[in-house]
Short mmCIF file of C-alpha atoms in Angstrom, two decimals:
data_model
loop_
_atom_site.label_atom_id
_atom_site.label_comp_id
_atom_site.label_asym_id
_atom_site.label_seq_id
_atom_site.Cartn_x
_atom_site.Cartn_y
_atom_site.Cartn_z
CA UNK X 1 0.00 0.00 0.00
CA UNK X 2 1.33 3.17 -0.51
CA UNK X 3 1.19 6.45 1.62
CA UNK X 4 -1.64 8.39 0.17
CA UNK X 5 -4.54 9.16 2.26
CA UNK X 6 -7.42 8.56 0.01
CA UNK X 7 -7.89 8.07 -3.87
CA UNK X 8 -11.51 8.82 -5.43
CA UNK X 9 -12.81 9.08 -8.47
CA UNK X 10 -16.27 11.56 -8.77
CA UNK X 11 -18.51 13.13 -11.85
CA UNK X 12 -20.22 16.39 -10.51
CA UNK X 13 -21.81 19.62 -10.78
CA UNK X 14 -20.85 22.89 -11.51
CA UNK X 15 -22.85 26.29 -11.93
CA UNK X 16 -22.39 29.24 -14.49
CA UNK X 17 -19.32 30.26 -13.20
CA UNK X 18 -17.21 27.20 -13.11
CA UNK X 19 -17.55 26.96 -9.52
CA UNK X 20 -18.09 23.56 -7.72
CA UNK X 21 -21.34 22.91 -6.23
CA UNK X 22 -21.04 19.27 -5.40
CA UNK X 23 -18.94 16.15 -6.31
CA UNK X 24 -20.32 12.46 -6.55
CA UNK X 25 -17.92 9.41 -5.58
CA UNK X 26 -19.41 6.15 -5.59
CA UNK X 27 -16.47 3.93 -4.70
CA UNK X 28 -14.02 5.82 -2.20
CA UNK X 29 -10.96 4.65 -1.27
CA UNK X 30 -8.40 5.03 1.97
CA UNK X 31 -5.45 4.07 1.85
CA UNK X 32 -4.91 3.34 -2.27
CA UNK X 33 -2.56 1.22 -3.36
CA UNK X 34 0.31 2.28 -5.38
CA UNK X 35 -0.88 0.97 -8.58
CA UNK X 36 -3.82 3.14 -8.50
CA UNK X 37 -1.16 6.04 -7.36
CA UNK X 38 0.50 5.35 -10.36
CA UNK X 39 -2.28 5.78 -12.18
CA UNK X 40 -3.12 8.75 -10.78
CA UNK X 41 0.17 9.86 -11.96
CA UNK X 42 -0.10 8.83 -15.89
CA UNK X 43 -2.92 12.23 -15.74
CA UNK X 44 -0.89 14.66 -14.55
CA UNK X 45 -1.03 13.96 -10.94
CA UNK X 46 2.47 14.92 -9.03
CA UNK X 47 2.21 15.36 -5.34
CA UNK X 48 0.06 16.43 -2.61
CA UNK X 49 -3.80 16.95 -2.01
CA UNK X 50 -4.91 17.26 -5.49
CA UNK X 51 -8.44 17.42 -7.98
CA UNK X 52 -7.85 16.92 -11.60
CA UNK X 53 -10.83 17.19 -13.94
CA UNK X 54 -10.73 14.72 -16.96
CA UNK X 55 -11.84 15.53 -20.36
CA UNK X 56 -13.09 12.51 -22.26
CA UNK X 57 -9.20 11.98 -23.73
CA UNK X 58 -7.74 11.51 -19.68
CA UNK X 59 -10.58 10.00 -19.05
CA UNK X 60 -9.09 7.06 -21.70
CA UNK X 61 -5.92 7.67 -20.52
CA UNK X 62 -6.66 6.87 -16.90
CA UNK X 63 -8.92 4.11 -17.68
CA UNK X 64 -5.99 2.53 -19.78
CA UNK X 65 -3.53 3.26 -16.46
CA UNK X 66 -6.13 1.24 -14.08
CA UNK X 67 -6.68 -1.77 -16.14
CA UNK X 68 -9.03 -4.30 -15.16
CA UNK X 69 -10.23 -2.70 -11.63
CA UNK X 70 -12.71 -2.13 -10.48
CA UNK X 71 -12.11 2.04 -10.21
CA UNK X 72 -11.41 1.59 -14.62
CA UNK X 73 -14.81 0.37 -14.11
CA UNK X 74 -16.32 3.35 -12.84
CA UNK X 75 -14.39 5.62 -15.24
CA UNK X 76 -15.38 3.94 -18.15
CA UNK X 77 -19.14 4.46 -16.87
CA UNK X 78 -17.93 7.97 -17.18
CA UNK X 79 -16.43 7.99 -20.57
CA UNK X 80 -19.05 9.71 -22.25
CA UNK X 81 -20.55 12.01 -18.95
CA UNK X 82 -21.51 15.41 -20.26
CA UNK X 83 -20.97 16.32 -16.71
CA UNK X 84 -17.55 17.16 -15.01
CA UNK X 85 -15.28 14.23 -14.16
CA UNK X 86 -12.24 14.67 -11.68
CA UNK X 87 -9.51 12.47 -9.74
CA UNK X 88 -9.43 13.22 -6.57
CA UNK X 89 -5.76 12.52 -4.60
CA UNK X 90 -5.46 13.10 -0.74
CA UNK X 91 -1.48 12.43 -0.09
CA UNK X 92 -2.27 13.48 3.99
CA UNK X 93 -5.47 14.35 6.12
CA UNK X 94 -4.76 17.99 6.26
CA UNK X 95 -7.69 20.37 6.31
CA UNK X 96 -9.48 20.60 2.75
CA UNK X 97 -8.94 22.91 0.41
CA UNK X 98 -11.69 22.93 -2.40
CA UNK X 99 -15.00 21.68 -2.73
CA UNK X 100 -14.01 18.36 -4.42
CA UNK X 101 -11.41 17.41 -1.61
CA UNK X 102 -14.20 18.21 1.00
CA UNK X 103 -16.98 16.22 -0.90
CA UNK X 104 -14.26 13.33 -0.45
CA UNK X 105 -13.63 13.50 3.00
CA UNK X 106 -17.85 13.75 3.66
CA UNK X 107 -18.10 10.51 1.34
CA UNK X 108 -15.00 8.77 3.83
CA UNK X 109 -17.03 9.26 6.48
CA UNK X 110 -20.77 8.06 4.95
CA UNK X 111 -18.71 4.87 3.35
CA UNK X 112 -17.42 3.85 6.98
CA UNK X 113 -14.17 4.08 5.52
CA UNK X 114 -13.59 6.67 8.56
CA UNK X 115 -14.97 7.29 11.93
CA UNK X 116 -16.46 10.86 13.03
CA UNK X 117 -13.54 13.00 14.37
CA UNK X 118 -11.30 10.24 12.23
CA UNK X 119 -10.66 12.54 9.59
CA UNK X 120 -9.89 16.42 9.40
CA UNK X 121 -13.11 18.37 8.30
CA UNK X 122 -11.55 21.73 9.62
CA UNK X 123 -12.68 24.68 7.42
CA UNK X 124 -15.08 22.81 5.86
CA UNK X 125 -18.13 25.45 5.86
CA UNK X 126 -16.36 28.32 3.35
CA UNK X 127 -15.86 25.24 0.70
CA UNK X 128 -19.63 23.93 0.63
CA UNK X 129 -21.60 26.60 -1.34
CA UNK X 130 -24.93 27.07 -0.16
CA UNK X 131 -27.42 25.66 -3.05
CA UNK X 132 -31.17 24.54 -3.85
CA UNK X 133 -30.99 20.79 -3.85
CA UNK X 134 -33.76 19.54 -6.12
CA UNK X 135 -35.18 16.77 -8.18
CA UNK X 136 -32.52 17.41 -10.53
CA UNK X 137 -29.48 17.95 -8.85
CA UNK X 138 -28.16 20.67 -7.42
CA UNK X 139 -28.31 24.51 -8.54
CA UNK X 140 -27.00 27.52 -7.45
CA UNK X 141 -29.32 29.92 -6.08
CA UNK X 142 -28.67 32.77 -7.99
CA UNK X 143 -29.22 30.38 -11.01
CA UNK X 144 -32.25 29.07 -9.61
CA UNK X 145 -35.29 31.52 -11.00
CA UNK X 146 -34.10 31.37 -14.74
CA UNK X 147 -33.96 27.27 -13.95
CA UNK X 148 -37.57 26.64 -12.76
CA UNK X 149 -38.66 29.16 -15.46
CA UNK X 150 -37.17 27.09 -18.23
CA UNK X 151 -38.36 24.22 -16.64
CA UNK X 152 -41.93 25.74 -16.74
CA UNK X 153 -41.65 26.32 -20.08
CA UNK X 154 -41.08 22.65 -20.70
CA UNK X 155 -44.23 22.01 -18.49
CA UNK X 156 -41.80 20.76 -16.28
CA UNK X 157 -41.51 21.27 -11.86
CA UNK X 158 -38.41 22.00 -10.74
CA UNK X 159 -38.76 21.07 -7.04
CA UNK X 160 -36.52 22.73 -4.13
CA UNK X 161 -36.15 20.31 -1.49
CA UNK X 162 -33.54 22.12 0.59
CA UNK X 163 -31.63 25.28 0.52
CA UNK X 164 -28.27 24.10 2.39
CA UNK X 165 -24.23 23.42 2.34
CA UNK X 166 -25.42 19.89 2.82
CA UNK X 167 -27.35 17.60 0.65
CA UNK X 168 -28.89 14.24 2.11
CA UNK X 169 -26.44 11.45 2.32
CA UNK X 170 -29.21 9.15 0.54
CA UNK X 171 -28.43 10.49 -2.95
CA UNK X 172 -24.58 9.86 -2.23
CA UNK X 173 -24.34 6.87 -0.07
CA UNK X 174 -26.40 4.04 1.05
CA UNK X 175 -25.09 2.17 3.84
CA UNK X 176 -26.00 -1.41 4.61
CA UNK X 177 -27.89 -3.04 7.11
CA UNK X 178 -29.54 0.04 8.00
CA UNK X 179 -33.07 1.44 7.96
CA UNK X 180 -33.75 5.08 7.49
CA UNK X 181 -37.90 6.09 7.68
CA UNK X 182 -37.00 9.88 6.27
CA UNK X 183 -33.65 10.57 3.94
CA UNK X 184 -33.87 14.02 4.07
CA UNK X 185 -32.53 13.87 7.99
CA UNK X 186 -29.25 12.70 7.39
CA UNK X 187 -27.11 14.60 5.98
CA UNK X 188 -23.40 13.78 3.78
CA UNK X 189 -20.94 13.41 6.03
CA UNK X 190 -22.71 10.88 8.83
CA UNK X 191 -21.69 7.67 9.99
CA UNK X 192 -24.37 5.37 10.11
CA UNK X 193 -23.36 2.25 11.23
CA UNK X 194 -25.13 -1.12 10.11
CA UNK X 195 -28.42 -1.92 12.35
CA UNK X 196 -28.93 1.11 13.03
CA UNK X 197 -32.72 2.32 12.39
CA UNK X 198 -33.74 6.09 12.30
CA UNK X 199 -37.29 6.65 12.24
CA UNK X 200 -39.06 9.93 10.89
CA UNK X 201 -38.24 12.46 13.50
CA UNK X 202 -34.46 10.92 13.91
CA UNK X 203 -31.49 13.12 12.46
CA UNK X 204 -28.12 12.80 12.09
CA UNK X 205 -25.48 15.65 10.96
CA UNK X 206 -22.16 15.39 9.20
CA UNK X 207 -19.19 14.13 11.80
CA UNK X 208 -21.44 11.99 13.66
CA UNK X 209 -23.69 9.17 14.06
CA UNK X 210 -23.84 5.63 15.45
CA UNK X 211 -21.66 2.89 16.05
CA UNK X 212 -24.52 0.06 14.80
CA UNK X 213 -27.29 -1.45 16.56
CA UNK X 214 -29.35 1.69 17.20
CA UNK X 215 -32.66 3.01 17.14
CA UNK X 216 -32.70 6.95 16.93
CA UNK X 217 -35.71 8.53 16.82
CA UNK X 218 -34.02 11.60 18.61
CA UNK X 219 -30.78 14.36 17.02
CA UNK X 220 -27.64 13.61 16.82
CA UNK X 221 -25.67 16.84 16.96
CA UNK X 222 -22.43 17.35 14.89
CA UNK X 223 -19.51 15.46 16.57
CA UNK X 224 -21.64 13.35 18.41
CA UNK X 225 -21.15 8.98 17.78
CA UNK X 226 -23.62 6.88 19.72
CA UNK X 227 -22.12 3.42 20.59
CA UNK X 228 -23.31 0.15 19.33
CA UNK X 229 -26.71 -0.90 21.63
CA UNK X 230 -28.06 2.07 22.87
CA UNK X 231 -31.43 4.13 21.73
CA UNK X 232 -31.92 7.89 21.63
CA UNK X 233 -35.61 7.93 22.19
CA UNK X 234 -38.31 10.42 20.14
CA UNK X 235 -37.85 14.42 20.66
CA UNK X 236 -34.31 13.76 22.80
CA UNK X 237 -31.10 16.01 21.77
CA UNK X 238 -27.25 15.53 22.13
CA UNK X 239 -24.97 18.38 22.39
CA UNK X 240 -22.71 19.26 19.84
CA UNK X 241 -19.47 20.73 19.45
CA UNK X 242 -21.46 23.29 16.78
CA UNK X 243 -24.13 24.11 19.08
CA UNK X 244 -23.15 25.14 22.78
CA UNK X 245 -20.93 22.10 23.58
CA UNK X 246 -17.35 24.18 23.58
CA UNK X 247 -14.47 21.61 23.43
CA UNK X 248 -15.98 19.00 25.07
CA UNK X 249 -16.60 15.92 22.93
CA UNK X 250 -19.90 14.45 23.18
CA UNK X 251 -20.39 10.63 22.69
CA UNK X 252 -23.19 8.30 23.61
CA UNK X 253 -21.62 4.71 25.46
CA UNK X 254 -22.69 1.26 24.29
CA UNK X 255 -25.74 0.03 26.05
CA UNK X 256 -27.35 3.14 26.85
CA UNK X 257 -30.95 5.34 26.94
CA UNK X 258 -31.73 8.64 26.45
CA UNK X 259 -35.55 9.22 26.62
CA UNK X 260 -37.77 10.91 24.75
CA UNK X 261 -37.48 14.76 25.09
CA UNK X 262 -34.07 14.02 26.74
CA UNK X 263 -30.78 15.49 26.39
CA UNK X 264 -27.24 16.03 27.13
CA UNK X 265 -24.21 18.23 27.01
CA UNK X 266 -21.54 15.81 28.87
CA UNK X 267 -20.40 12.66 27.41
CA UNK X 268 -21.94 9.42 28.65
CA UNK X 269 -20.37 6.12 29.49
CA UNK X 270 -21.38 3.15 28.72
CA UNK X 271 -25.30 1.10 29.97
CA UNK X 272 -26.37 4.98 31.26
CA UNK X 273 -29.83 5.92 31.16
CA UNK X 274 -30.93 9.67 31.27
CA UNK X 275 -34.78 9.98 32.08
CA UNK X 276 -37.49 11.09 29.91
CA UNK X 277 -37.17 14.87 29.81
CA UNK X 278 -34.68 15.61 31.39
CA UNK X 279 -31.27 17.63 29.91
CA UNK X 280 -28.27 17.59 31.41
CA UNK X 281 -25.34 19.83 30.74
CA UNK X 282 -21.83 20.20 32.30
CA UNK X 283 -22.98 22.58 34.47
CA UNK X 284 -25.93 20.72 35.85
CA UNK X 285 -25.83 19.94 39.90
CA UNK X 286 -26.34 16.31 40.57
CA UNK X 287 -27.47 15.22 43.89
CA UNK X 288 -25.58 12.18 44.22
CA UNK X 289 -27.35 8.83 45.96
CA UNK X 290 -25.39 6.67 47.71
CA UNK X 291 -26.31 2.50 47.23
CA UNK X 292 -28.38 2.34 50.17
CA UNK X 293 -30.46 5.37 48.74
CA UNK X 294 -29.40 7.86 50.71
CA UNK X 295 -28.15 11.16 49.52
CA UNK X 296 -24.71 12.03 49.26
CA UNK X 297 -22.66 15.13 47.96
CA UNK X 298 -23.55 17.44 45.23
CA UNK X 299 -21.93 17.44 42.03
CA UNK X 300 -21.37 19.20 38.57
CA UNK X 301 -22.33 16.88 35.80
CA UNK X 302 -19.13 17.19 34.11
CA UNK X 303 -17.86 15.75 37.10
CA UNK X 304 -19.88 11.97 35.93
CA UNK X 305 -18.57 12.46 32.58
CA UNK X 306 -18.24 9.25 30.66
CA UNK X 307 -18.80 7.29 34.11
CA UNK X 308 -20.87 3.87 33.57
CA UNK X 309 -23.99 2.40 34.89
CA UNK X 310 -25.65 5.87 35.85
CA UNK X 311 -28.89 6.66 36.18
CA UNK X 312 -29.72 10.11 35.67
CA UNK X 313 -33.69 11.18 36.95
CA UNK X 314 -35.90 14.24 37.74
CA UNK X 315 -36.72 13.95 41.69
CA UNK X 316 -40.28 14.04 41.25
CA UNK X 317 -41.37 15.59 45.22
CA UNK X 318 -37.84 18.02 44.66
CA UNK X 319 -37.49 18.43 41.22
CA UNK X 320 -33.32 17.86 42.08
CA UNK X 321 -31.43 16.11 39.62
CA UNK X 322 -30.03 12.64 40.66
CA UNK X 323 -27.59 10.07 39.74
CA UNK X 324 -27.76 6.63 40.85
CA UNK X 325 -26.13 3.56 39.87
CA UNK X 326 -28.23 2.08 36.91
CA UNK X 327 -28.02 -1.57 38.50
CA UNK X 328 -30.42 -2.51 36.37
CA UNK X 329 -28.19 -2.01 33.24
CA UNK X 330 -31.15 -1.25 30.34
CA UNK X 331 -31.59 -4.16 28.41
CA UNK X 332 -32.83 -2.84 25.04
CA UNK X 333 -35.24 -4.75 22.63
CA UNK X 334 -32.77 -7.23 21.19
CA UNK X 335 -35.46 -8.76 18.82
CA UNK X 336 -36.17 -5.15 17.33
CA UNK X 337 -32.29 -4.61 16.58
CA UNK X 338 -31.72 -8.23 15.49
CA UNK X 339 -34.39 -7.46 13.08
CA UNK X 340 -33.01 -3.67 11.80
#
């Protein structure tokens, strides 16, 4: 294997002005091997982190350099595209650059070729133009009116589904083994990891996601990975790094239950339970009880951070926050998951 980060070849989309609005790869790789580097090399490829478009004569070219693989195969689907083809070439996981190398590093991540926070998105935002997504691709907004009038004209609908840097991951990647009630809530860029279901009011952002296993019918906040086993239960939030959470990491254990109209802003360990609506954030006093039920000292939530077997409940006489050993470990519906 050689020592390039990741190797991908993509067809996309581009607006009036030559700019990139988004890039399609449907077989990414990590870690190439140095006959596709080589490859690489035979169109003009030197060095580096690196897009190359391909006109239809590179396109040969590189299809000639790959031989019978199974990335010639792809190009030679391309051959003909009226639509922009590129190479993509990531020699190191440094922060992207252009739209094509960030398109690359969202597909990594929706492939399960990487982990969220397992490859470097930094400065991501500036090099995702903001764009209609609709039934035919995207389009830039400034492009957008003169678009759905020709379509008109045609007798034709152009329909918007969202205005956003990110489109749905279900038009770029379909992972297995998993079950997903509404596409438009996950977005490029998440992990979703196979047996994992996410029913209609689930949703899932780039850089995060679940380990397998799962059944989310709550948000999973940027940054945030949810370990194999546990359930984030309807209405309930996680904390992430993009929305209040600071520097602190947030991450769901294996074995564990947030219920419905839930939340956190502290990392969990694993086989914790947080009861239904209640939110918990670093700064959150915790009246401690002891194993005989008795209570002891007062703590900050940050404090329990990533601690297992916790039990975190609403005093109902009180209304204090507690924390108890969860003894009773939650034992989640194995026949649902077996069945995702």
């Amino acid at each position: 294997m050689s020592n390039i980060f990741s190797f991908a070849i993509g067809v996309g989309n581009k607006n009036a002005r030559n700019e990139w609005l988004d890039v399609y790869y449907p077989k990414p790789i990590l870690k190439p091997s140095n006959e596709l580097v080589e490859a690489a090399h035979a169109v003009g490829y030197e060095d580096g982190n690196e897009a190359i478009e391909l006109d239809k004569s590179l396109r040969q070219v590189l299809a000639d350099a790959l031989g019978e693989t199974e990335q010639a195969d792809i190009i030679k689907a391309l051959g003909n595209s009226a639509q922009p083809v590129l190479l993509t070439v990531l020699a190191s996981d440094v922060e992207p650059q252009t739209t094509p190398e960030a398109y690359l590093k969202l597909h990594l991540l929706s492939h399960r070729l990487v982990q969220p926070h397992g490859v470097n998105l930094g400065g991501i935002f500036p090099l995702l133009p903001n764009v209609a997504w609709t039934n035919q691709g995207p389009v830039d907004l400034e492009e957008l009116t003169d678009k759905q009038l020709a379509a008109r004209a045609k007798g034709e609908l152009l329909e918007v589904n969202s205005v956003d840097k990110f489109p749905k991951m279900t038009d770029y990647v379909v992972p297995s083994g998993v079950r997903i009630a509404d596409t438009a809530r996950v977005r490029l860029g998440a992990y979703i990891g196979e047996g994992t279901t996410i029913m209609h009011e689930g949703f899932v952002n780039f850089n995060a996601g679940t380990a397998g296993t799962s059944m989310i019918e709550g948000r999973i906040s940027a940054g945030v990975f949810v370990g194999k086993g546990s359930d984030l239960g309807g209405g309930c939030s996680t904390m992430g790094t993009l929305s209040g959470g600071g520097n602190i990491v947030i991450a769901v254990g294996e074995g564990c239950l947030i219920g419905a109209n839930a939340g956190i802003g502290i990392p969990l360990g694993d086989r914790c339970t947080v009861e239904s609506g209640l939110y918990i954030t670093a700064g959150t006093k915790v009246q401690m009880i002891d194993n005989e039920g008795q209570a002891a000292e007062v703590a900050k939530a940050r404090d329990l951070a990533n601690k297992p077997d916790l039990l975190f409940r609403r005093n109902s006489t009180n209304g204090a926050v507690e924390c108890l050993t969860n003894k009773s470990a939650v034992e989640l519906n194995e026949e649902l998951h077996a069945h995702n």
